[in-house]
Amino acid sequence: MEGKQKMKLGIRDYCIRCGICEDLYPQLFHVNLDEDVVEVRYDPVPEELEETARSAMKDCAIAAIYMIKE
Amino acid sequence: MKTLNTDVLIMGSGLAGLTAANTALDAGAEVIVVEKRPFQGGGVSNTPMQTLVVRDDPAYQNRAFKIHMDYTNWNANPHVVRSWLKNTVRIPAFVRSLGIEFLNIKYNPLEELGTTRGYEVGFPNAFHIGDYYRLKWIGKGHGAAIICKKAADRIREKGGRILFHTTLTKLIKTEDRITGAFGKDVRTGEEMEIRAKAVVIATGGFNDNKEMVEKYCGLHLTNKNCDDGGNVVFNHFTGSRLTGDGQRLVWEAGGAKGAMGCNGHAMVPGPGIVGDHCAWVVYNELRTMQEQAYLWVNKYGQRFICEEQSDNHMAMVTAVNNQPGKCGYMIFDQDTAEHMEKEGVERAYFIFEGNRLHNVKKQFEEVIAKGNKHVFLADTLEELCEMSGIEYEGLKDQIDRYNGYCEKRYDEELAKDPLYLRPVKRGPFYAFRVFPGGYHAFGGIKINGKCQVLNEEQRAIKGLYSGGDCCAGEVFGNPPIGGIGWSTLSFAQGFICGDEAAAYAKSFE
Ligand SMILES: Cc1cc2nc3c(=O)[nH]c(=O)nc-3n(C[C@H](O)[C@H](O)[C@H](O)COP(=O)(O)OP(=O)(O)OC[C@H]3O[C@@H](n4cnc5c(N)ncnc54)[C@H](O)[C@@H]3O)c2cc1C
């Protein structure tokens, strides 16, 4: 079936690495301390985690998590 | 080597550095900010729900100043304290100039200052010296993150430059003044020289520097689980990379060592209670239980503080630090668990709702199931002691006496308000272990009231300024027991550094 677009998440460069995203949604995010970056574990986000991803966007302290439009 | 030129060079883009940069730009100076990480904000990502402002009114300013100075027993530099308090009045306008409104403001009357816990809970009464400006936040974070983002945007709009991934390696001295610094891109190693008329050091504390914490605070920094023999755990976001770089740079350039300390909040380490990264993410109500003034003992089973202090985090953390093994335990029984569920707890934890708790036993079981080694639940006191390492004989003896005080409603031992005297009788029994810890290791740079860095002779080093957490010891005396770095100081000293550095730079025109 075509039609439904896959969800992809991006992290804006002003992310402050506070790690709230990983504390709340470890299944989706990982703070990579060695490289000082926050990683999204899936690209694209599996369908069953799409709701979680939307919550994460709302919970981010600085609105740095966004949906990539293709 | 690449060479850059500016009026004011600022090291660090936390609240202090960003405020200084905005202030210097407003005064017409050229500004470069260097920040070793790839984003602005520093310690602030976990930070403030509210900031303290002392009213622009002589009666309030004087009262606040005297309460604070009395608290330090006039051990702190009074000029540094006075200028900090005076400059807090600029915080609201600065925040609003970034397009941010406050959620609300709690004005505290003059006669109330110094009479109740500072910051509403958590701090000594002496910290209750002004009004609380609560910041608006988004998501699950805190307002200061947005302030920093907007403050950084504004620096760029005004023509200032922020160089991320950049550190300073050495201050340059020409004759008797600081005229810039050598810097380095931490990714590529590319070196640079930044010539400046004034340099501001605003690099925060040294939470992430084990050696400095050990050497200057006498504490052993440990991992989140406190299972490596260490005894202090910071509730700062993981890997803050605050390693005291600014302090070392200043000392190498002849700056004197200022007061240094660690403080904040004793914590139950380990998984399952607060977020690994962000301490404000709470997974259950154990954090609220930790605020309660029930029975607290050390590992010999003996009480060590009048537990009314349990919501004076700084007193608790100091007391815990003084105990054998540098730890403390809160103990309660099933009746008290049910009291917390039915009648509710006496004390909330900061902003977190905590009237009636929910199924205390289940919450304990869940945290234990997550592998937390500092949370204990047992049917008998013997078992509880076996699990937790508390000495049974001592605890038994203490509880017998304590239950007697509860019955008499009089705590002859440590004078606790009978409101909190709840016997420990009926199993199951609950305990958790706290270690010293909390917010940060702060201080190290000695300054005067104009935020000029002082040398060993206590004279200002020309062209060198500093403010914020890296100077926070100076407002608490030496050693800064009961001290802390907080946003009010970082903002205020940011203004001072910005004013003074810009004026000094302009004096060459
Ligand atoms: C968990 C927690 C909770 C807190 N809660 C509150 C609160 O509720 N209210 C309140 O008022 N205060 C609170 N504080 C304190 C407040 O956050 C700090 O006092 C304040 O943010 C410090 O700002 P600063 O600019 O002085 O230092 P920092 O924010 O630490 O900034 C220092 C900056 O310098 C950078 N830096 C370090 N070394 C170098 C280098 N070599 N080169 C370039 N840059 C460098 C760092 O990366 C950082 O960006 C809290 C602190 C913590 C940790």
XYZ file of C-alpha atoms and ligand atoms in Angstrom:
632
model
C 0.000 0.000 0.000
C 1.333 3.422 -0.874
C 0.172 6.739 0.492
C 1.083 6.933 4.149
C 4.273 8.905 4.501
C 6.973 7.592 6.766
C 7.831 9.737 9.771
C 11.384 11.008 10.109
C 12.675 13.000 13.060
C 15.365 15.622 13.103
C 17.107 17.430 15.950
C 17.770 21.125 15.495
C 21.295 22.347 16.013
C 20.320 24.417 19.015
C 19.491 21.277 21.023
C 20.918 21.694 24.522
C 21.600 17.997 25.209
C 19.584 18.089 28.407
C 18.543 14.525 27.734
C 14.915 14.923 28.746
C 14.046 13.072 25.526
C 16.061 10.002 26.503
C 14.858 10.122 30.114
C 11.262 9.998 28.910
C 11.546 8.084 25.639
C 14.655 5.898 25.710
C 13.172 3.785 22.942
C 13.547 6.712 20.538
C 16.489 8.853 21.650
C 20.026 8.448 22.819
C 22.370 11.105 24.134
C 25.764 10.175 22.764
C 28.069 11.717 25.316
C 31.253 10.878 23.468
C 30.252 12.884 20.458
C 28.044 15.357 22.312
C 25.068 14.679 20.046
C 21.535 13.430 20.502
C 20.660 10.568 18.203
C 17.278 9.383 16.965
C 17.333 5.613 17.101
C 15.145 5.088 14.041
C 15.027 6.530 10.584
C 12.226 6.387 9.672
C 10.316 6.045 12.928
C 8.391 2.751 13.057
C 4.669 3.224 12.936
C 4.097 1.981 16.479
C 6.399 4.716 17.806
C 4.864 7.597 15.887
C 2.655 8.652 18.806
C 5.664 8.535 21.109
C 7.556 10.701 18.674
C 4.766 13.272 18.706
C 4.816 13.366 22.524
C 8.576 13.766 22.459
C 8.251 16.773 20.160
C 5.889 18.357 22.669
C 8.017 17.510 25.694
C 11.302 18.840 24.335
C 12.389 21.742 26.529
C 13.444 23.819 23.588
C 11.369 22.541 20.666
C 14.427 21.095 19.010
C 12.808 17.844 17.869
C 11.009 18.206 14.566
C 9.476 16.161 11.837
C 11.421 16.166 8.607
C 9.186 16.913 5.646
C 10.164 15.108 2.490
C 47.626 31.107 13.183
C 44.199 32.626 12.641
C 43.800 35.969 14.411
C 40.511 37.524 15.487
C 39.939 40.953 16.997
C 37.249 42.168 19.307
C 36.550 44.546 22.180
C 35.227 41.975 24.603
C 36.027 38.261 24.541
C 33.746 36.055 26.628
C 34.521 32.469 27.589
C 31.387 30.402 28.207
C 27.832 30.755 26.984
C 25.827 29.969 30.106
C 23.516 32.531 31.662
C 26.452 34.622 32.856
C 28.312 34.692 29.528
C 25.190 35.306 27.469
C 24.019 38.100 29.758
C 27.461 39.683 29.693
C 27.568 39.479 25.886
C 24.153 41.091 25.462
C 25.022 43.819 27.940
C 28.358 44.613 26.309
C 26.737 44.698 22.858
C 24.087 47.105 24.152
C 26.901 49.301 25.410
C 28.285 49.415 21.882
C 31.190 47.001 22.251
C 32.170 44.301 19.766
C 31.801 40.855 21.263
C 33.064 37.341 20.628
C 31.786 34.480 22.775
C 33.646 31.178 22.769
C 31.859 28.037 23.889
C 33.492 24.630 23.888
C 30.271 22.719 23.379
C 28.136 22.919 20.237
C 25.299 24.876 21.883
C 24.625 27.668 24.319
C 23.188 27.458 27.801
C 25.634 25.602 30.019
C 24.236 24.496 33.358
C 20.940 25.916 32.472
C 19.389 23.026 30.621
C 18.209 21.554 33.884
C 17.516 24.886 35.333
C 15.498 27.325 36.921
C 11.897 27.276 37.478
C 12.376 30.650 39.042
C 14.944 33.312 39.657
C 15.391 35.671 42.570
C 15.072 39.432 42.201
C 15.585 41.883 45.054
C 13.332 44.889 44.687
C 14.743 48.230 43.581
C 13.907 49.805 46.913
C 16.477 50.739 49.565
C 14.548 49.044 52.352
C 14.450 45.739 50.463
C 18.009 46.031 49.193
C 19.348 46.757 52.655
C 17.395 43.998 54.314
C 18.423 41.433 51.712
C 22.055 42.481 51.942
C 22.172 42.256 55.711
C 20.362 38.926 55.894
C 22.773 37.480 53.381
C 25.878 38.922 55.018
C 24.754 37.766 58.473
C 24.243 34.306 56.997
C 27.883 34.231 55.921
C 28.866 35.809 59.236
C 30.321 38.674 57.140
C 32.783 36.241 55.703
C 31.831 37.000 52.096
C 33.091 40.057 50.255
C 30.334 42.624 50.999
C 30.959 44.548 47.767
C 30.443 41.434 45.697
C 27.234 40.664 47.554
C 25.911 44.229 47.336
C 26.558 44.531 43.601
C 24.980 41.138 42.942
C 21.783 42.085 44.799
C 21.601 45.531 43.207
C 21.942 44.106 39.734
C 19.190 41.537 40.176
C 16.738 44.396 39.531
C 17.779 44.285 35.875
C 16.770 40.657 35.375
C 13.047 41.150 34.601
C 13.640 43.762 31.901
C 16.400 41.700 30.344
C 14.252 38.588 30.171
C 11.331 40.563 28.751
C 13.597 42.179 26.171
C 14.100 38.684 24.787
C 10.363 38.410 24.209
C 9.805 36.171 27.220
C 7.107 36.858 29.785
C 7.142 35.469 33.281
C 4.628 32.847 34.208
C 4.021 34.704 37.447
C 5.826 36.664 40.115
C 5.656 35.993 43.832
C 6.285 39.220 45.712
C 7.489 38.622 49.239
C 6.870 41.327 51.844
C 9.778 42.998 53.592
C 9.010 41.622 57.026
C 8.897 38.085 55.676
C 12.414 38.133 54.247
C 14.745 35.714 55.997
C 11.942 33.994 57.898
C 11.032 31.055 55.719
C 12.788 28.604 53.407
C 14.530 30.283 50.537
C 13.224 29.581 47.068
C 10.066 28.441 48.895
C 11.620 25.096 49.701
C 15.058 23.652 49.569
C 17.187 26.503 50.797
C 18.046 28.077 54.139
C 15.810 30.868 55.370
C 18.581 33.313 54.595
C 17.987 32.678 50.890
C 14.501 34.108 51.159
C 15.588 37.636 50.351
C 13.551 38.751 47.385
C 10.773 38.076 44.935
C 10.508 34.937 42.854
C 10.122 35.357 39.118
C 8.829 32.135 37.678
C 9.884 31.448 34.158
C 7.625 30.158 31.452
C 8.774 26.923 30.007
C 7.835 24.705 27.171
C 7.579 20.940 27.089
C 8.978 19.227 30.138
C 11.927 21.535 30.436
C 12.558 24.768 32.193
C 12.364 28.362 31.206
C 16.011 29.208 31.284
C 16.728 27.038 28.253
C 14.551 29.320 26.154
C 16.133 32.424 27.655
C 19.547 31.154 26.603
C 18.424 30.294 23.104
C 16.914 33.756 22.613
C 19.858 35.485 24.254
C 22.174 33.713 21.813
C 19.970 34.670 18.841
C 20.058 38.266 20.013
C 23.843 38.278 20.255
C 24.024 37.297 16.585
C 21.361 39.820 15.585
C 23.379 42.549 17.235
C 26.502 41.596 15.354
C 28.183 39.574 18.075
C 29.848 36.290 17.224
C 29.451 32.978 19.043
C 32.122 30.429 18.244
C 31.012 26.947 19.251
C 33.480 24.081 19.692
C 35.992 26.687 20.810
C 37.984 26.913 24.007
C 40.622 29.279 25.307
C 43.980 27.795 26.209
C 45.905 30.729 27.622
C 45.281 34.338 28.489
C 47.597 36.848 26.856
C 49.131 39.448 29.108
C 50.677 42.613 27.707
C 52.487 44.573 30.376
C 50.017 44.694 33.235
C 46.812 43.898 31.434
C 45.032 41.040 29.732
C 44.837 41.657 25.999
C 43.218 38.518 24.685
C 43.739 34.799 24.631
C 44.909 31.889 22.589
C 42.103 29.617 21.578
C 41.509 26.309 19.903
C 38.807 24.591 17.911
C 38.235 21.486 20.008
C 37.252 19.365 17.004
C 39.991 20.221 14.567
C 42.653 21.384 16.986
C 43.085 24.527 14.896
C 44.665 27.214 17.012
C 43.829 30.893 16.999
C 44.686 34.125 18.690
C 41.841 36.349 19.807
C 42.946 39.895 20.571
C 40.609 41.680 22.930
C 40.542 44.755 25.110
C 38.781 42.884 27.878
C 38.183 39.217 28.648
C 35.270 37.808 30.650
C 35.506 34.327 32.144
C 32.076 32.743 32.621
C 32.807 29.032 32.475
C 30.634 27.809 35.343
C 31.583 25.260 37.968
C 33.664 22.085 37.891
C 31.162 19.275 38.392
C 32.784 17.096 35.810
C 36.305 17.368 37.168
C 36.907 14.549 39.629
C 40.326 15.811 40.693
C 39.118 19.331 41.439
C 36.067 18.106 43.341
C 38.345 15.917 45.422
C 41.047 18.506 45.935
C 38.918 21.551 46.644
C 35.736 20.075 48.110
C 37.073 16.935 49.788
C 34.488 14.786 48.094
C 34.842 11.789 45.834
C 32.792 12.170 42.730
C 31.058 8.926 41.948
C 28.895 7.442 39.259
C 25.109 7.676 39.279
C 24.810 4.479 41.271
C 27.341 5.347 43.976
C 28.816 1.864 43.756
C 32.440 2.743 43.124
C 33.402 3.932 46.575
C 32.663 7.556 45.794
C 30.350 9.654 47.842
C 28.949 12.534 45.900
C 26.543 12.374 43.036
C 25.529 15.341 40.994
C 22.063 15.831 39.780
C 23.367 17.910 36.934
C 22.685 16.673 33.461
C 25.093 13.908 32.588
C 28.358 14.897 31.065
C 28.042 18.623 31.694
C 31.714 18.952 30.749
C 32.120 21.652 33.343
C 35.728 21.000 34.192
C 36.935 24.239 35.746
C 38.809 25.368 32.630
C 38.186 29.050 33.262
C 39.387 28.777 36.839
C 42.655 27.179 35.745
C 43.197 29.749 33.019
C 42.741 32.567 35.518
C 45.036 30.982 38.113
C 47.733 30.492 35.488
C 47.480 34.184 34.660
C 48.052 35.152 38.286
C 44.475 35.249 39.525
C 43.991 34.240 43.173
C 42.056 31.155 44.143
C 38.611 32.073 45.412
C 36.262 30.118 47.627
C 35.170 26.752 46.230
C 32.497 24.377 47.363
C 29.947 21.749 46.484
C 26.355 21.938 47.396
C 22.797 21.270 46.639
C 20.768 18.323 47.632
C 21.405 14.881 49.037
C 20.005 12.270 46.691
C 19.065 8.644 46.439
C 21.266 7.521 43.577
C 20.595 4.786 41.104
C 17.962 4.077 38.513
C 14.243 4.596 38.680
C 13.772 7.766 40.724
C 14.857 10.714 38.606
C 16.007 10.969 35.010
C 19.536 9.906 34.276
C 20.083 13.077 32.324
C 17.623 15.524 33.786
C 16.953 15.492 37.490
C 13.626 17.198 37.007
C 12.220 14.172 35.263
C 10.737 12.233 38.194
C 9.505 8.706 37.667
C 7.668 8.284 40.970
C 7.097 9.815 44.384
C 10.277 8.731 46.142
C 11.691 12.195 45.551
C 8.761 13.633 47.473
C 9.205 11.090 50.269
C 12.787 12.252 50.600
C 11.517 15.693 51.590
C 9.732 14.385 54.657
C 10.815 15.030 58.203
C 10.276 11.510 59.562
C 13.102 9.418 61.038
C 16.548 9.890 59.498
C 19.558 7.894 60.733
C 23.148 7.220 59.776
C 24.616 3.781 59.164
C 25.033 3.226 62.891
C 21.291 3.652 63.197
C 21.644 7.005 64.978
C 19.833 10.242 64.224
C 22.079 13.032 63.029
C 19.905 16.084 62.425
C 16.629 17.535 63.626
C 14.623 16.204 60.703
C 12.658 19.421 60.339
C 15.640 20.384 58.193
C 14.722 17.776 55.599
C 13.438 20.513 53.295
C 16.533 22.605 53.853
C 18.516 20.668 51.319
C 21.744 22.433 51.988
C 21.633 21.652 55.718
C 20.772 18.033 54.985
C 23.528 17.596 52.464
C 26.110 18.981 54.870
C 24.848 16.781 57.695
C 24.853 13.668 55.512
C 28.358 14.481 54.403
C 29.464 14.514 58.035
C 28.204 10.972 58.712
C 30.259 7.781 58.703
C 30.361 6.489 55.135
C 28.968 9.856 54.051
C 25.422 8.627 53.746
C 22.087 8.879 55.526
C 18.890 6.855 55.569
C 15.255 7.733 55.900
C 13.225 5.015 57.596
C 9.487 4.621 57.999
C 6.963 1.909 58.634
C 3.715 0.793 57.068
C 1.664 3.179 59.219
C 3.632 6.133 57.917
C 3.349 4.795 54.361
C -0.410 4.742 54.810
C -0.332 8.189 56.382
C 1.400 9.507 53.265
C -1.272 7.884 51.110
C -4.342 8.826 53.155
C -3.618 12.093 54.935
C -0.862 13.111 52.572
C 2.692 14.273 53.112
C 3.594 17.417 55.003
C 6.072 18.624 52.428
C 6.087 18.856 48.672
C 9.197 18.629 46.540
C 9.594 21.915 44.706
C 6.978 22.151 41.978
C 5.949 18.538 42.114
C 2.508 17.848 43.457
C 2.733 15.770 46.544
C -0.303 15.836 48.727
C -1.420 12.259 48.834
C 1.002 9.677 47.625
C -0.029 6.620 45.708
C 0.702 3.058 46.791
C 4.049 3.632 48.452
C 4.806 -0.083 48.658
C 4.299 -0.641 44.952
C 6.508 2.323 44.132
C 9.287 0.898 46.316
C 8.940 -2.503 44.702
C 9.174 -1.000 41.236
C 12.322 0.950 41.982
C 13.921 -2.112 43.599
C 12.944 -4.196 40.560
C 14.791 -1.677 38.389
C 17.962 -2.646 40.216
C 18.257 0.328 42.552
C 20.615 -0.681 45.357
C 19.759 2.214 47.629
C 16.074 1.529 48.187
C 14.978 -1.133 50.691
C 11.779 -2.839 51.761
C 11.623 -5.596 54.398
C 9.185 -7.284 56.725
C 11.377 -6.885 59.785
C 13.904 -4.317 60.966
C 16.602 -7.022 61.110
C 16.103 -7.745 57.425
C 16.036 -4.068 56.589
C 19.374 -3.636 58.326
C 20.851 -6.612 56.556
C 19.877 -5.200 53.174
C 20.848 -1.642 53.823
C 23.969 -1.968 55.913
C 22.505 -0.063 58.867
C 23.755 -1.438 62.210
C 20.862 -3.292 63.794
C 21.809 -2.792 67.447
C 22.116 0.949 66.998
C 18.914 1.245 65.038
C 16.950 -0.862 67.489
C 18.140 1.295 70.350
C 17.409 4.501 68.444
C 13.941 3.387 67.395
C 13.032 2.392 70.961
C 13.949 5.873 72.129
C 12.381 7.557 69.131
C 9.094 5.721 69.561
C 9.130 6.975 73.148
C 9.427 10.589 71.950
C 6.542 9.935 69.579
C 4.419 8.693 72.433
C 5.303 11.659 74.672
C 5.018 14.059 71.730
C 8.310 15.529 72.852
C 11.624 14.991 71.095
C 14.075 15.401 73.917
C 16.937 14.379 71.652
C 16.794 16.788 68.710
C 13.767 18.999 69.335
C 11.711 17.990 66.333
C 8.245 19.450 65.953
C 5.781 16.745 67.125
C 3.980 17.085 63.790
C 6.696 14.895 62.297
C 7.044 12.427 65.166
C 5.698 9.188 63.724
C 6.708 5.920 65.361
C 8.397 3.094 63.487
C 6.523 -0.023 64.581
C 4.551 -1.963 62.029
C 6.098 -3.728 59.074
C 6.802 -3.766 56.326
C 9.625 -1.300 56.892
C 10.917 1.103 54.268
C 14.281 2.788 53.889
C 16.338 4.583 51.316
C 19.897 5.772 51.362
C 20.997 9.229 50.324
C 24.436 10.492 49.446
C 25.679 14.053 49.389
C 25.124 15.566 46.032
C 22.982 17.958 44.226
C 23.643 20.751 41.926
C 27.240 21.544 41.519
C 30.802 22.327 42.431
C 31.225 26.075 42.168
C 33.607 28.974 42.658
C 37.360 29.296 42.318
C 37.806 32.789 40.891
C 38.278 35.722 43.229
C 36.621 38.958 42.161
C 35.650 42.352 43.536
C 32.279 44.100 43.368
C 32.953 45.121 39.764
C 33.615 41.508 38.792
C 37.263 42.320 38.185
C 39.458 39.295 38.761
C 41.820 39.747 41.706
C 45.416 38.599 41.983
C 47.143 37.263 45.095
C 47.629 40.809 46.386
C 43.883 41.291 46.011
C 44.397 43.857 43.287
C 42.365 43.828 40.096
C 44.000 42.320 37.016
C 43.313 44.904 34.336
C 41.071 43.766 31.518
C 39.989 40.537 33.202
C 36.456 39.983 34.522
C 34.496 37.025 35.753
C 30.998 36.164 36.936
C 28.478 33.407 37.561
C 29.039 29.933 38.957
C 32.829 30.193 38.604
C 32.751 33.059 41.147
C 29.826 31.883 43.249
C 32.023 31.028 46.218
C 32.793 34.719 46.659
C 29.308 35.550 47.891
C 29.384 32.900 50.602
C 32.768 33.317 52.288
C 35.631 30.893 52.419
C 34.898 28.016 52.763
C 31.494 28.662 51.230
C 29.525 26.290 53.445
C 25.860 26.674 52.645
C 26.717 28.292 49.338
C 25.555 27.622 45.846
C 25.573 29.047 42.344
C 22.220 30.181 41.108
C 20.731 31.959 38.177
C 20.182 35.224 40.022
C 23.926 35.535 40.529
C 24.822 34.504 36.986
C 22.425 37.058 35.503
C 23.506 39.839 37.850
C 27.219 39.277 37.444
C 26.641 38.928 33.712
C 25.307 42.500 33.695
C 28.239 43.733 35.734
C 30.821 41.957 33.569
C 29.138 43.313 30.431
C 29.063 46.905 31.732
C 32.558 46.894 33.117
C 34.258 45.060 30.262
C 32.586 47.282 27.648
C 33.478 50.460 29.532
C 37.062 49.332 29.923
C 37.319 48.425 26.232
C 35.919 51.827 25.297
C 38.428 53.611 27.495
C 40.997 52.883 24.764
C 39.075 54.801 22.081
C 20.262 20.694 38.400
C 20.369 22.167 38.605
C 19.257 22.873 39.011
C 19.330 24.244 39.211
N 18.206 24.897 39.566
C 18.234 26.247 39.694
C 17.046 26.958 39.968
O 15.965 26.389 40.040
N 17.129 28.308 40.141
C 18.303 28.969 40.017
O 18.303 30.175 40.161
N 19.443 28.323 39.725
C 19.434 26.974 39.566
N 20.575 26.292 39.243
C 21.819 27.042 39.102
C 21.937 27.715 37.736
O 21.593 26.809 36.740
C 23.372 28.128 37.515
O 23.788 28.915 38.591
C 23.563 28.916 36.231
O 22.934 28.323 35.137
C 25.034 29.039 35.960
O 25.281 29.849 34.838
P 26.772 30.230 34.451
O 26.681 30.947 33.179
O 27.421 30.882 35.595
O 27.534 28.861 34.272
P 27.203 27.656 33.264
O 25.777 27.607 32.940
O 27.822 26.446 33.839
O 27.948 28.078 31.926
C 29.292 27.882 31.702
C 29.508 27.727 30.221
O 30.889 27.759 29.960
C 31.208 26.748 29.052
N 32.613 26.371 29.183
C 33.197 25.661 30.157
N 34.479 25.473 29.905
C 34.727 26.093 28.741
C 35.881 26.237 27.922
N 37.032 25.669 28.253
N 35.786 26.952 26.793
C 34.605 27.501 26.405
N 33.489 27.376 27.122
C 33.542 26.676 28.273
C 30.276 25.628 29.429
O 30.152 24.662 28.409
C 29.001 26.392 29.696
O 28.257 26.599 28.530
C 20.536 24.920 39.023
C 21.662 24.222 38.593
C 21.575 22.861 38.384
C 22.794 22.149 37.904
